[in-house]
Amino acid sequence: MTTYKIVTIDDSSVIRKIVNKAFQPFDCCVSEAENGAEGLVVIYREKPDLIILDLTMPVMNGIEMLEKIKADPSVKDIPVIMLTAESSKDVVVQIIKLGVKDYISKPFQSDQLMERVKKYLALEEKKVSQFFIKDNDIDILVFPDKMSTHAVTEIKEQLNTSIKEGAKKIITDMSKDDVLNSSAIQLIGFILNSCKKAQIKPIVIAKALVAKELKEYEETASAITCLTLDEAKKSYES
């Protein structure tokens, strides 16, 4: 898995927090600077994979910083996404001529930013562990291909850790499974019971026949099942 280095340069701490939060679900390391002069120091130190640069800043603004970046062969090829409160044609033309890959007008939403970022970086979601993936505020447990004692132990430990850390949404993805076995039933039962104690609504992604089987066992009869991840996520919205 590739860990991408991101540098966000903005005099607004609020904007920097928004950018940081947008990258949290992904395997990225985000560094910050609050003006162009500081930003150059960070860029030369980190040699990032992507720069997110504000246009209007004190000390050294985004245009001045961009000119310095593009004039230096060691960093000129790093893609830059510009954040700007000015969307006039002249500004857009100027930053494009300087080599900006993309730009986004303020105010913006995290998903708008990430749509642009994903054009240049093949982002991968962070894995909380071998079996858990963090997707914004949802913990997704991907059922192991082989239900070994080690796998079950790790899953139980990580589930308990996630609950202690305040997890509110837990999805168990067993969509690859065609049949249930006793180990799977026991593990699902453990997940449901642990979530019930923590007052968390767990959801299980399973094929129709497996979902039907879950209802037939006492320890898994209460499982809320969905066919797809999108369906599971939407169920938290209702």
CSV table of C-alpha atoms in Angstrom, one decimal:
chain,number,residue,atom,x,y,z
A,1,MET,CA,0.0,0.0,0.0
A,2,THR,CA,1.4,3.4,-1.0
A,3,THR,CA,1.3,6.2,1.7
A,4,TYR,CA,1.0,9.5,-0.2
A,5,LYS,CA,2.5,12.7,1.2
A,6,ILE,CA,0.2,15.7,1.0
A,7,VAL,CA,1.1,19.3,1.8
A,8,THR,CA,-1.8,21.8,2.4
A,9,ILE,CA,-0.9,25.5,2.5
A,10,ASP,CA,-3.5,27.9,3.7
A,11,ASP,CA,-3.6,30.8,6.2
A,12,SER,CA,-7.0,29.5,7.5
A,13,SER,CA,-6.7,26.8,10.1
A,14,VAL,CA,-10.3,25.9,9.4
A,15,ILE,CA,-9.5,25.2,5.7
A,16,ARG,CA,-6.4,23.2,6.8
A,17,LYS,CA,-8.6,21.1,9.1
A,18,ILE,CA,-11.1,20.5,6.3
A,19,VAL,CA,-8.3,19.2,4.1
A,20,ASN,CA,-6.9,17.1,6.8
A,21,LYS,CA,-10.3,15.5,7.6
A,22,ALA,CA,-10.9,14.8,3.9
A,23,PHE,CA,-7.7,12.7,3.8
A,24,GLN,CA,-8.3,10.8,7.1
A,25,PRO,CA,-10.0,7.8,5.5
A,26,PHE,CA,-7.0,7.3,3.2
A,27,ASP,CA,-3.4,6.1,3.6
A,28,CYS,CA,-1.9,9.6,3.4
A,29,CYS,CA,0.4,11.8,5.5
A,30,VAL,CA,-0.7,15.4,5.6
A,31,SER,CA,1.7,18.3,6.4
A,32,GLU,CA,0.6,21.9,6.9
A,33,ALA,CA,1.8,25.4,6.4
A,34,GLU,CA,0.0,28.7,6.8
A,35,ASN,CA,1.8,30.8,4.1
A,36,GLY,CA,3.8,30.4,1.0
A,37,ALA,CA,7.2,30.9,2.7
A,38,GLU,CA,6.5,28.2,5.3
A,39,GLY,CA,5.0,26.0,2.5
A,40,LEU,CA,8.2,26.0,0.5
A,41,VAL,CA,10.2,24.8,3.5
A,42,VAL,CA,7.7,22.0,4.0
A,43,ILE,CA,7.7,21.0,0.3
A,44,TYR,CA,11.5,20.8,0.1
A,45,ARG,CA,11.6,18.8,3.3
A,46,GLU,CA,8.7,16.4,2.5
A,47,LYS,CA,8.9,16.2,-1.4
A,48,PRO,CA,5.1,15.5,-1.4
A,49,ASP,CA,3.0,13.7,-4.0
A,50,LEU,CA,0.4,16.5,-4.1
A,51,ILE,CA,0.2,20.2,-3.0
A,52,ILE,CA,-3.0,21.9,-2.1
A,53,LEU,CA,-2.4,25.6,-2.2
A,54,ASP,CA,-4.4,28.6,-1.2
A,55,LEU,CA,-4.3,31.6,-3.6
A,56,THR,CA,-4.5,34.5,-1.1
A,57,MET,CA,-2.1,34.4,1.9
A,58,PRO,CA,0.2,36.7,3.8
A,59,VAL,CA,4.0,36.7,3.5
A,60,MET,CA,4.0,34.9,0.2
A,61,ASN,CA,0.8,34.3,-1.7
A,62,GLY,CA,-0.2,31.3,-3.8
A,63,ILE,CA,0.8,32.8,-7.1
A,64,GLU,CA,4.3,33.7,-5.8
A,65,MET,CA,4.8,30.3,-4.3
A,66,LEU,CA,3.6,28.6,-7.5
A,67,GLU,CA,6.1,30.5,-9.6
A,68,LYS,CA,8.9,29.4,-7.3
A,69,ILE,CA,7.8,25.8,-7.4
A,70,LYS,CA,7.5,25.7,-11.2
A,71,ALA,CA,10.9,27.3,-11.5
A,72,ASP,CA,12.6,24.5,-9.6
A,73,PRO,CA,13.2,21.3,-11.5
A,74,SER,CA,13.3,19.3,-8.2
A,75,VAL,CA,9.7,20.1,-7.3
A,76,LYS,CA,8.1,21.5,-10.5
A,77,ASP,CA,6.4,18.2,-11.5
A,78,ILE,CA,4.5,17.9,-8.2
A,79,PRO,CA,0.8,18.3,-9.0
A,80,VAL,CA,-0.8,21.4,-7.5
A,81,ILE,CA,-4.5,22.0,-6.7
A,82,MET,CA,-5.3,25.6,-6.0
A,83,LEU,CA,-7.9,26.8,-3.6
A,84,THR,CA,-9.3,30.2,-4.4
A,85,ALA,CA,-12.1,32.5,-3.4
A,86,GLU,CA,-11.7,34.2,-6.7
A,87,SER,CA,-13.1,32.4,-9.7
A,88,SER,CA,-12.7,35.2,-12.3
A,89,LYS,CA,-11.6,34.2,-15.8
A,90,ASP,CA,-8.3,36.1,-15.5
A,91,VAL,CA,-7.3,34.4,-12.2
A,92,VAL,CA,-8.2,30.9,-13.6
A,93,VAL,CA,-6.2,31.6,-16.8
A,94,GLN,CA,-3.2,32.9,-14.8
A,95,ILE,CA,-2.9,29.8,-12.5
A,96,ILE,CA,-3.5,27.4,-15.3
A,97,LYS,CA,-0.7,29.0,-17.3
A,98,LEU,CA,1.6,28.6,-14.3
A,99,GLY,CA,0.9,24.9,-14.3
A,100,VAL,CA,-1.8,24.3,-11.8
A,101,LYS,CA,-3.4,20.8,-12.4
A,102,ASP,CA,-6.8,21.8,-11.0
A,103,TYR,CA,-8.5,24.4,-8.9
A,104,ILE,CA,-11.5,24.6,-6.6
A,105,SER,CA,-13.5,27.6,-5.5
A,106,LYS,CA,-14.1,28.3,-1.8
A,107,PRO,CA,-16.3,27.4,0.0
A,108,PHE,CA,-16.1,23.7,-0.9
A,109,GLN,CA,-17.0,20.3,0.5
A,110,SER,CA,-14.6,17.5,1.3
A,111,ASP,CA,-16.0,15.3,-1.4
A,112,GLN,CA,-15.5,18.0,-4.1
A,113,LEU,CA,-11.8,18.2,-3.1
A,114,MET,CA,-11.4,14.4,-3.2
A,115,GLU,CA,-12.9,14.1,-6.6
A,116,ARG,CA,-10.1,16.3,-7.9
A,117,VAL,CA,-7.4,14.6,-5.8
A,118,LYS,CA,-8.4,11.2,-7.1
A,119,LYS,CA,-7.5,12.3,-10.7
A,120,TYR,CA,-3.9,12.4,-9.7
A,121,LEU,CA,-3.5,9.9,-6.8
A,122,ALA,CA,-4.7,6.3,-6.6
A,123,LEU,CA,-5.9,6.7,-3.0
A,124,GLU,CA,-6.4,3.6,-0.9
A,125,GLU,CA,-8.5,3.5,2.3
A,126,LYS,CA,-6.7,3.0,5.5
A,127,LYS,CA,-6.8,-0.4,7.1
A,128,VAL,CA,-7.4,-0.2,10.8
A,129,SER,CA,-6.0,-3.8,10.9
A,130,GLN,CA,-5.7,-6.7,8.5
A,131,PHE,CA,-9.5,-7.1,8.5
A,132,PHE,CA,-10.8,-3.6,9.3
A,133,ILE,CA,-11.1,-0.6,7.0
A,134,LYS,CA,-12.0,2.9,8.1
A,135,ASP,CA,-14.5,4.6,5.8
A,136,ASN,CA,-15.1,8.1,7.3
A,137,ASP,CA,-17.2,7.4,10.4
A,138,ILE,CA,-17.8,3.7,9.5
A,139,ASP,CA,-15.7,0.7,10.6
A,140,ILE,CA,-15.9,-2.0,8.0
A,141,LEU,CA,-15.0,-5.6,9.0
A,142,VAL,CA,-14.0,-7.6,5.9
A,143,PHE,CA,-14.6,-11.3,6.7
A,144,PRO,CA,-11.5,-13.4,6.4
A,145,ASP,CA,-11.2,-15.9,3.6
A,146,LYS,CA,-10.1,-18.5,6.1
A,147,MET,CA,-11.6,-18.5,9.6
A,148,SER,CA,-8.4,-19.3,11.6
A,149,THR,CA,-8.1,-19.0,15.3
A,150,HIS,CA,-5.6,-16.1,14.8
A,151,ALA,CA,-8.0,-14.3,12.5
A,152,VAL,CA,-10.9,-14.6,14.9
A,153,THR,CA,-8.8,-13.4,17.9
A,154,GLU,CA,-7.5,-10.4,15.9
A,155,ILE,CA,-11.0,-9.4,14.8
A,156,LYS,CA,-12.4,-9.6,18.3
A,157,GLU,CA,-9.6,-7.5,19.7
A,158,GLN,CA,-9.9,-4.9,17.0
A,159,LEU,CA,-13.7,-4.8,17.4
A,160,ASN,CA,-13.3,-4.1,21.1
A,161,THR,CA,-10.7,-1.4,20.4
A,162,SER,CA,-13.0,0.2,17.8
A,163,ILE,CA,-15.9,0.3,20.3
A,164,LYS,CA,-13.7,1.7,23.1
A,165,GLU,CA,-12.5,4.4,20.7
A,166,GLY,CA,-16.1,5.5,20.1
A,167,ALA,CA,-17.2,3.6,16.9
A,168,LYS,CA,-20.8,4.3,16.2
A,169,LYS,CA,-21.3,2.4,12.9
A,170,ILE,CA,-19.9,-1.0,12.2
A,171,ILE,CA,-20.5,-3.0,9.0
A,172,THR,CA,-19.5,-6.6,8.7
A,173,ASP,CA,-18.9,-7.6,5.0
A,174,MET,CA,-19.3,-11.3,4.4
A,175,SER,CA,-20.5,-10.9,0.9
A,176,LYS,CA,-17.9,-13.3,-0.4
A,177,ASP,CA,-19.3,-16.2,1.7
A,178,ASP,CA,-21.7,-18.6,0.0
A,179,VAL,CA,-22.4,-20.7,3.2
A,180,LEU,CA,-22.3,-20.3,6.9
A,181,ASN,CA,-20.1,-22.4,9.2
A,182,SER,CA,-20.1,-22.7,12.9
A,183,SER,CA,-17.1,-20.3,13.3
A,184,ALA,CA,-18.8,-17.7,11.2
A,185,ILE,CA,-22.0,-18.0,13.2
A,186,GLN,CA,-20.1,-17.6,16.5
A,187,LEU,CA,-18.1,-14.6,15.2
A,188,ILE,CA,-21.2,-12.8,13.9
A,189,GLY,CA,-22.9,-13.6,17.2
A,190,PHE,CA,-20.0,-12.1,19.1
A,191,ILE,CA,-20.1,-8.9,16.9
A,192,LEU,CA,-23.9,-8.5,17.4
A,193,ASN,CA,-23.6,-9.0,21.1
A,194,SER,CA,-20.7,-6.6,21.5
A,195,CYS,CA,-22.5,-3.9,19.5
A,196,LYS,CA,-25.7,-4.4,21.4
A,197,LYS,CA,-23.8,-3.8,24.7
A,198,ALA,CA,-22.3,-0.6,23.3
A,199,GLN,CA,-25.6,0.5,21.8
A,200,ILE,CA,-24.3,0.4,18.3
A,201,LYS,CA,-26.4,-0.6,15.3
A,202,PRO,CA,-24.3,-3.2,13.4
A,203,ILE,CA,-25.1,-4.2,9.8
A,204,VAL,CA,-24.1,-7.4,8.0
A,205,ILE,CA,-23.5,-7.5,4.2
A,206,ALA,CA,-24.4,-10.9,3.0
A,207,LYS,CA,-25.8,-12.8,0.0
A,208,ALA,CA,-29.5,-13.5,0.2
A,209,LEU,CA,-29.1,-17.2,1.1
A,210,VAL,CA,-26.6,-16.5,3.8
A,211,ALA,CA,-28.8,-13.7,5.2
A,212,LYS,CA,-31.6,-16.1,5.4
A,213,GLU,CA,-29.4,-18.6,7.2
A,214,LEU,CA,-28.4,-16.0,9.8
A,215,LYS,CA,-32.1,-15.6,10.7
A,216,GLU,CA,-32.3,-19.4,11.5
A,217,TYR,CA,-29.7,-19.3,14.4
A,218,GLU,CA,-30.5,-17.8,17.8
A,219,GLU,CA,-27.2,-16.0,18.2
A,220,THR,CA,-27.5,-14.3,14.7
A,221,ALA,CA,-31.3,-14.0,14.3
A,222,SER,CA,-31.2,-10.3,15.2
A,223,ALA,CA,-28.8,-9.4,12.4
A,224,ILE,CA,-29.7,-6.5,10.1
A,225,THR,CA,-28.6,-7.6,6.6
A,226,CYS,CA,-28.0,-5.8,3.3
A,227,LEU,CA,-26.8,-7.0,-0.1
A,228,THR,CA,-24.3,-4.3,-0.8
A,229,LEU,CA,-22.0,-1.8,0.9
A,230,ASP,CA,-23.9,1.2,-0.5
A,231,GLU,CA,-27.2,-0.2,0.8
A,232,ALA,CA,-25.6,-0.7,4.2
A,233,LYS,CA,-24.3,2.9,4.3
A,234,LYS,CA,-27.7,4.2,3.3
A,235,SER,CA,-29.4,2.3,6.1
A,236,TYR,CA,-27.5,4.5,8.6
A,237,GLU,CA,-28.9,7.6,7.0
A,238,SER,CA,-32.5,6.5,7.6
